[in-house]
Amino acid sequence: MHALVPKVVYLADCATRVDLYEQSIADERAYVAAWLARARDMWRSQGGSSYFAARHPDQGEEVANGIDAILVIQIDDLYKAVGIEAKRPGLGTPRGWDNKLPAPKLSRFHHQLNKQSYLASKGWAICAMFINEICPGVAGPAGTDKHGATFMQQPPLLAASPAIVGGTPHHWKTPDLLPLLAVGPSYNLEEMLEMVIACESGIAMSEKHLLESAAGSVARLQDEESMPLDPDEDLDEFSPGAHRSTVLLRKLCRYTGACSAVLMDASGPYQGEVDIRPRWRESALQRTLKPATGRTTPRPRARF
């Protein structure tokens, strides 16, 4: 079923953009929550298993790792995590969407892009979601999607950010973003998730490694060397009505500061699809391998 995931999630995004255009959605947080809940419901209508969680983080938690939402794709016992920071830059009419922070942080978006590097280093696929209020189906600025939101991965945004925040007015504006979207690479959600599933973005992880990566972001923020998972917070501790996947999502949100998350189980059937499981397992294995030492010549044999 994995080939259906990008299509279903993209259709949910397109439907949510219609809601935004019709002004039944007011802001980024409402957009993200509506989109993820709709994706869950649409996936279930296709016969798949999907779970959703939402919370209300405080201001400090929300900017802690620079992500608003988490999309988790599961295949068998492996998971791919996508961390998403949602912005509404005014792709029709420019609007303020980034705030100045006290020096040396300067820009909230720049600060968030820097924070995202930790989860990216742990195998998360990290991207910015630029919500589009233009009438669905009408062409917007170059590089933007006609029907849904537009996505860029974190590395090119982070690479461009120092030059933007290094001069007046020290925070991002819509004219700073539009040339980057035009040059790209920018994607719609279907394209983005196709890369994730194909292991062109992000690394497959076990449930344990996924939780540890998120918990490690808390330790980093607290300037601790490590923060082992609390044994009293076992995934089975919640009420009988809470599915294990729901609890997993709630934990990921709490650790990362995200306000909502969805998990979509794409395990089988695989009729007519390329079996992606070997590629995911190889990706997970590479995560556990130690980096090469860089030795280019064979070690000389000891003489006896």
GROMACS .gro file of C-alpha atoms in nm:
model
  304
    1MET     CA    1   0.000   0.000   0.000
    2HIS     CA    2   0.296   0.234   0.025
    3ALA     CA    3   0.246   0.374  -0.325
    4LEU     CA    4  -0.093   0.509  -0.216
    5VAL     CA    5   0.038   0.703   0.084
    6PRO     CA    6   0.175   1.007  -0.108
    7LYS     CA    7  -0.141   1.032  -0.317
    8VAL     CA    8  -0.382   1.013  -0.025
    9VAL     CA    9  -0.189   1.259   0.191
   10TYR     CA   10  -0.158   1.501  -0.101
   11LEU     CA   11  -0.532   1.483  -0.169
   12ALA     CA   12  -0.594   1.560   0.199
   13ASP     CA   13  -0.367   1.864   0.166
   14CYS     CA   14  -0.549   1.982  -0.147
   15ALA     CA   15  -0.886   1.954   0.029
   16THR     CA   16  -0.747   2.150   0.324
   17ARG     CA   17  -0.628   2.426   0.093
   18VAL     CA   18  -0.987   2.460  -0.028
   19ASP     CA   19  -1.091   2.508   0.335
   20LEU     CA   20  -0.828   2.779   0.374
   21TYR     CA   21  -0.941   2.957   0.059
   22GLU     CA   22  -1.301   2.946   0.181
   23GLN     CA   23  -1.179   3.096   0.511
   24SER     CA   24  -1.295   2.809   0.731
   25ILE     CA   25  -0.931   2.775   0.847
   26ALA     CA   26  -0.767   3.070   1.018
   27ASP     CA   27  -0.399   2.988   1.071
   28GLU     CA   28  -0.113   2.745   1.022
   29ARG     CA   29  -0.186   2.534   1.328
   30ALA     CA   30  -0.551   2.483   1.228
   31TYR     CA   31  -0.442   2.399   0.871
   32VAL     CA   32  -0.195   2.136   0.984
   33ALA     CA   33  -0.436   1.972   1.230
   34ALA     CA   34  -0.718   1.962   0.973
   35TRP     CA   35  -0.487   1.821   0.706
   36LEU     CA   36  -0.343   1.544   0.923
   37ALA     CA   37  -0.683   1.441   1.063
   38ARG     CA   38  -0.823   1.434   0.709
   39ALA     CA   39  -0.528   1.223   0.591
   40ARG     CA   40  -0.600   0.973   0.870
   41ASP     CA   41  -0.965   0.948   0.773
   42MET     CA   42  -0.891   0.916   0.401
   43TRP     CA   43  -0.634   0.643   0.466
   44ARG     CA   44  -0.880   0.449   0.676
   45SER     CA   45  -1.136   0.477   0.397
   46GLN     CA   46  -0.883   0.294   0.176
   47GLY     CA   47  -0.867   0.009   0.426
   48GLY     CA   48  -0.544   0.117   0.592
   49SER     CA   49  -0.463   0.175   0.958
   50SER     CA   50  -0.392   0.531   1.064
   51TYR     CA   51  -0.374   0.722   1.392
   52PHE     CA   52  -0.378   1.089   1.488
   53ALA     CA   53  -0.270   1.288   1.793
   54ALA     CA   54  -0.288   1.657   1.879
   55ARG     CA   55  -0.176   1.871   2.169
   56HIS     CA   56  -0.126   2.236   2.259
   57PRO     CA   57   0.245   2.301   2.324
   58ASP     CA   58   0.354   2.616   2.499
   59GLN     CA   59   0.556   2.877   2.310
   60GLY     CA   60   0.891   2.738   2.426
   61GLU     CA   61   0.804   2.384   2.322
   62GLU     CA   62   0.668   2.493   1.985
   63VAL     CA   63   0.997   2.649   1.872
   64ALA     CA   64   1.218   2.394   2.046
   65ASN     CA   65   1.290   2.188   1.735
   66GLY     CA   66   1.132   2.405   1.469
   67ILE     CA   67   0.853   2.165   1.374
   68ASP     CA   68   0.476   2.198   1.393
   69ALA     CA   69   0.374   1.853   1.275
   70ILE     CA   70   0.499   1.498   1.238
   71LEU     CA   71   0.402   1.253   0.967
   72VAL     CA   72   0.508   0.894   1.038
   73ILE     CA   73   0.494   0.622   0.775
   74GLN     CA   74   0.513   0.266   0.901
   75ILE     CA   75   0.600  -0.046   0.705
   76ASP     CA   76   0.608  -0.360   0.919
   77ASP     CA   77   0.828  -0.279   1.221
   78LEU     CA   78   1.008   0.019   1.067
   79TYR     CA   79   0.915   0.388   1.063
   80LYS     CA   80   1.006   0.696   0.859
   81ALA     CA   81   0.948   1.029   1.036
   82VAL     CA   82   0.884   1.358   0.856
   83GLY     CA   83   0.912   1.675   1.064
   84ILE     CA   84   0.724   1.973   0.919
   85GLU     CA   85   0.736   2.342   1.002
   86ALA     CA   86   0.431   2.518   0.856
   87LYS     CA   87   0.448   2.878   0.736
   88ARG     CA   88   0.199   3.101   0.556
   89PRO     CA   89   0.418   3.350   0.370
   90GLY     CA   90   0.144   3.515   0.162
   91LEU     CA   91   0.207   3.367  -0.181
   92GLY     CA   92  -0.073   3.584  -0.320
   93THR     CA   93  -0.027   3.898  -0.112
   94PRO     CA   94   0.297   3.915   0.090
   95ARG     CA   95   0.240   3.915   0.462
   96GLY     CA   96   0.451   3.904   0.776
   97TRP     CA   97   0.533   3.544   0.859
   98ASP     CA   98   0.868   3.561   1.039
   99ASN     CA   99   0.945   3.747   1.360
  100LYS     CA  100   1.258   3.921   1.480
  101LEU     CA  101   1.414   3.770   1.788
  102PRO     CA  102   1.672   3.928   2.019
  103ALA     CA  103   2.025   3.911   1.880
  104PRO     CA  104   2.204   3.692   1.798
  105LYS     CA  105   1.903   3.477   1.697
  106LEU     CA  106   1.761   3.754   1.477
  107SER     CA  107   1.498   3.553   1.295
  108ARG     CA  108   1.253   3.300   1.434
  109PHE     CA  109   1.260   3.100   1.109
  110HIS     CA  110   1.640   3.101   1.104
  111HIS     CA  111   1.638   2.985   1.464
  112GLN     CA  112   1.396   2.704   1.375
  113LEU     CA  113   1.601   2.596   1.074
  114ASN     CA  114   1.906   2.564   1.297
  115LYS     CA  115   1.713   2.366   1.557
  116GLN     CA  116   1.587   2.125   1.291
  117SER     CA  117   1.942   2.009   1.221
  118TYR     CA  118   1.944   1.779   1.524
  119LEU     CA  119   1.646   1.567   1.418
  120ALA     CA  120   1.773   1.572   1.059
  121SER     CA  121   2.104   1.427   1.181
  122LYS     CA  122   1.910   1.144   1.348
  123GLY     CA  123   1.739   1.036   1.028
  124TRP     CA  124   1.426   1.248   1.020
  125ALA     CA  125   1.318   1.402   0.689
  126ILE     CA  126   1.275   1.772   0.773
  127CYS     CA  127   1.095   2.022   0.553
  128ALA     CA  128   0.908   2.352   0.553
  129MET     CA  129   0.546   2.358   0.441
  130PHE     CA  130   0.448   2.685   0.274
  131ILE     CA  131   0.071   2.714   0.289
  132ASN     CA  132  -0.087   2.875  -0.016
  133GLU     CA  133  -0.400   3.092   0.016
  134ILE     CA  134  -0.434   3.147  -0.362
  135CYS     CA  135  -0.749   2.998  -0.518
  136PRO     CA  136  -0.682   2.624  -0.572
  137GLY     CA  137  -0.604   2.549  -0.935
  138VAL     CA  138  -0.475   2.899  -1.006
  139ALA     CA  139  -0.104   2.926  -1.080
  140GLY     CA  140   0.095   3.105  -0.812
  141PRO     CA  141   0.459   3.215  -0.803
  142ALA     CA  142   0.716   2.995  -0.978
  143GLY     CA  143   0.786   2.674  -0.793
  144THR     CA  144   0.456   2.665  -0.601
  145ASP     CA  145   0.194   2.394  -0.635
  146LYS     CA  146  -0.142   2.480  -0.794
  147HIS     CA  147  -0.355   2.263  -0.569
  148GLY     CA  148  -0.183   2.215  -0.234
  149ALA     CA  149   0.096   2.348  -0.019
  150THR     CA  150   0.456   2.379  -0.138
  151PHE     CA  151   0.748   2.209   0.036
  152MET     CA  152   1.120   2.264   0.057
  153GLN     CA  153   1.365   2.049   0.246
  154GLN     CA  154   1.560   2.199   0.531
  155PRO     CA  155   1.919   2.199   0.390
  156PRO     CA  156   1.873   2.455   0.107
  157LEU     CA  157   1.666   2.681   0.332
  158LEU     CA  158   1.927   2.667   0.607
  159ALA     CA  159   2.206   2.734   0.355
  160ALA     CA  160   2.029   3.046   0.228
  161SER     CA  161   1.920   3.176   0.567
  162PRO     CA  162   2.246   3.334   0.698
  163ALA     CA  163   2.263   3.576   0.406
  164ILE     CA  164   1.899   3.673   0.455
  165VAL     CA  165   1.914   3.732   0.829
  166GLY     CA  166   2.261   3.884   0.813
  167GLY     CA  167   2.135   4.213   0.676
  168THR     CA  168   1.846   4.449   0.727
  169PRO     CA  169   1.573   4.371   0.832
  170HIS     CA  170   1.722   4.057   0.988
  171HIS     CA  171   1.424   3.831   0.934
  172TRP     CA  172   1.267   3.647   0.642
  173LYS     CA  173   1.011   3.815   0.420
  174THR     CA  174   0.810   3.681   0.129
  175PRO     CA  175   1.045   3.839  -0.134
  176ASP     CA  176   1.331   3.640   0.023
  177LEU     CA  177   1.144   3.314  -0.018
  178LEU     CA  178   1.006   3.346  -0.372
  179PRO     CA  179   1.344   3.322  -0.555
  180LEU     CA  180   1.428   3.009  -0.354
  181LEU     CA  181   1.098   2.845  -0.447
  182ALA     CA  182   1.157   2.932  -0.813
  183VAL     CA  183   1.505   2.778  -0.815
  184GLY     CA  184   1.407   2.493  -0.588
  185PRO     CA  185   1.405   2.214  -0.552
  186SER     CA  186   1.049   2.263  -0.430
  187TYR     CA  187   0.784   1.992  -0.419
  188ASN     CA  188   0.421   1.923  -0.364
  189LEU     CA  189   0.337   1.679  -0.087
  190GLU     CA  190   0.303   1.378  -0.314
  191GLU     CA  191   0.650   1.434  -0.459
  192MET     CA  192   0.797   1.490  -0.114
  193LEU     CA  193   0.656   1.169   0.031
  194GLU     CA  194   0.758   0.966  -0.273
  195MET     CA  195   1.118   1.061  -0.193
  196VAL     CA  196   1.072   0.968   0.171
  197ILE     CA  197   0.928   0.627   0.092
  198ALA     CA  198   1.201   0.562  -0.168
  199CYS     CA  199   1.465   0.636   0.102
  200GLU     CA  200   1.587   0.940  -0.089
  201SER     CA  201   1.506   1.145   0.221
  202GLY     CA  202   1.519   1.032   0.581
  203ILE     CA  203   1.620   0.699   0.734
  204ALA     CA  204   1.401   0.407   0.841
  205MET     CA  205   1.406   0.345   1.217
  206SER     CA  206   1.273   0.100   1.468
  207GLU     CA  207   1.015   0.224   1.717
  208LYS     CA  208   1.286   0.236   1.985
  209HIS     CA  209   1.523   0.440   1.770
  210LEU     CA  210   1.245   0.676   1.665
  211LEU     CA  211   1.155   0.749   2.025
  212GLU     CA  212   1.519   0.784   2.126
  213SER     CA  213   1.583   1.034   1.847
  214ALA     CA  214   1.293   1.248   1.966
  215ALA     CA  215   1.388   1.214   2.334
  216GLY     CA  216   1.745   1.308   2.246
  217SER     CA  217   1.621   1.642   2.117
  218VAL     CA  218   1.492   1.714   2.468
  219ALA     CA  219   1.828   1.623   2.618
  220ARG     CA  220   2.004   1.852   2.375
  221LEU     CA  221   1.780   2.143   2.470
  222GLN     CA  222   1.846   2.077   2.837
  223ASP     CA  223   2.223   2.062   2.778
  224GLU     CA  224   2.241   1.706   2.901
  225GLU     CA  225   2.458   1.438   2.749
  226SER     CA  226   2.172   1.191   2.737
  227MET     CA  227   1.814   1.154   2.842
  228PRO     CA  228   1.716   0.787   2.856
  229LEU     CA  229   1.349   0.709   2.815
  230ASP     CA  230   1.166   0.704   3.146
  231PRO     CA  231   1.078   0.342   3.225
  232ASP     CA  232   0.761   0.469   3.393
  233GLU     CA  233   0.648   0.606   3.056
  234ASP     CA  234   0.614   0.274   2.879
  235LEU     CA  235   0.401   0.279   2.568
  236ASP     CA  236   0.150   0.052   2.741
  237GLU     CA  237   0.094   0.285   3.036
  238PHE     CA  238  -0.197   0.476   2.885
  239SER     CA  239  -0.565   0.383   2.911
  240PRO     CA  240  -0.690   0.072   2.729
  241GLY     CA  241  -0.864   0.295   2.476
  242ALA     CA  242  -0.535   0.444   2.356
  243HIS     CA  243  -0.383   0.247   2.069
  244ARG     CA  244  -0.008   0.190   2.088
  245SER     CA  245   0.043   0.401   1.776
  246THR     CA  246  -0.158   0.688   1.924
  247VAL     CA  247   0.060   0.680   2.233
  248LEU     CA  248   0.371   0.676   2.015
  249LEU     CA  249   0.250   0.989   1.838
  250ARG     CA  250   0.169   1.163   2.163
  251LYS     CA  251   0.518   1.092   2.290
  252LEU     CA  252   0.678   1.219   1.970
  253CYS     CA  253   0.478   1.539   1.995
  254ARG     CA  254   0.570   1.588   2.359
  255TYR     CA  255   0.940   1.529   2.299
  256THR     CA  256   0.966   1.749   1.989
  257GLY     CA  257   0.713   2.025   2.063
  258ALA     CA  258   0.496   1.941   1.760
  259CYS     CA  259   0.128   2.023   1.791
  260SER     CA  260  -0.008   1.733   1.586
  261ALA     CA  261   0.100   1.407   1.428
  262VAL     CA  262  -0.036   1.127   1.213
  263LEU     CA  263   0.086   0.772   1.156
  264MET     CA  264  -0.006   0.582   0.841
  265ASP     CA  265   0.059   0.209   0.832
  266ALA     CA  266   0.157   0.116   0.476
  267SER     CA  267   0.240  -0.250   0.546
  268GLY     CA  268   0.122  -0.468   0.254
  269PRO     CA  269  -0.041  -0.585   0.041
  270TYR     CA  270   0.224  -0.545  -0.225
  271GLN     CA  271   0.046  -0.671  -0.536
  272GLY     CA  272   0.157  -0.460  -0.830
  273GLU     CA  273   0.404  -0.261  -0.618
  274VAL     CA  274   0.778  -0.276  -0.586
  275ASP     CA  275   0.851  -0.427  -0.246
  276ILE     CA  276   1.013  -0.136  -0.064
  277ARG     CA  277   1.084  -0.333   0.254
  278PRO     CA  278   1.441  -0.443   0.161
  279ARG     CA  279   1.536  -0.081   0.093
  280TRP     CA  280   1.394   0.029   0.427
  281ARG     CA  281   1.578  -0.246   0.612
  282GLU     CA  282   1.902  -0.151   0.439
  283SER     CA  283   1.842   0.212   0.539
  284ALA     CA  284   1.783   0.108   0.901
  285LEU     CA  285   2.097  -0.106   0.899
  286GLN     CA  286   2.312   0.179   0.767
  287ARG     CA  287   2.196   0.389   1.060
  288THR     CA  288   2.357   0.145   1.302
  289LEU     CA  289   2.687   0.112   1.118
  290LYS     CA  290   2.988   0.306   1.243
  291PRO     CA  291   3.132   0.562   0.999
  292ALA     CA  292   3.427   0.457   0.789
  293THR     CA  293   3.768   0.540   0.931
  294GLY     CA  294   3.887   0.687   0.603
  295ARG     CA  295   4.176   0.439   0.576
  296THR     CA  296   4.270   0.395   0.210
  297THR     CA  297   4.558   0.150   0.243
  298PRO     CA  298   4.546  -0.195   0.399
  299ARG     CA  299   4.677  -0.226   0.752
  300PRO     CA  300   5.026  -0.391   0.739
  301ARG     CA  301   5.040  -0.743   0.874
  302ALA     CA  302   5.221  -0.798   1.201
  303ARG     CA  303   5.540  -0.998   1.176
  304PHE     CA  304   5.612  -1.275   1.420
   0.00000   0.00000   0.00000
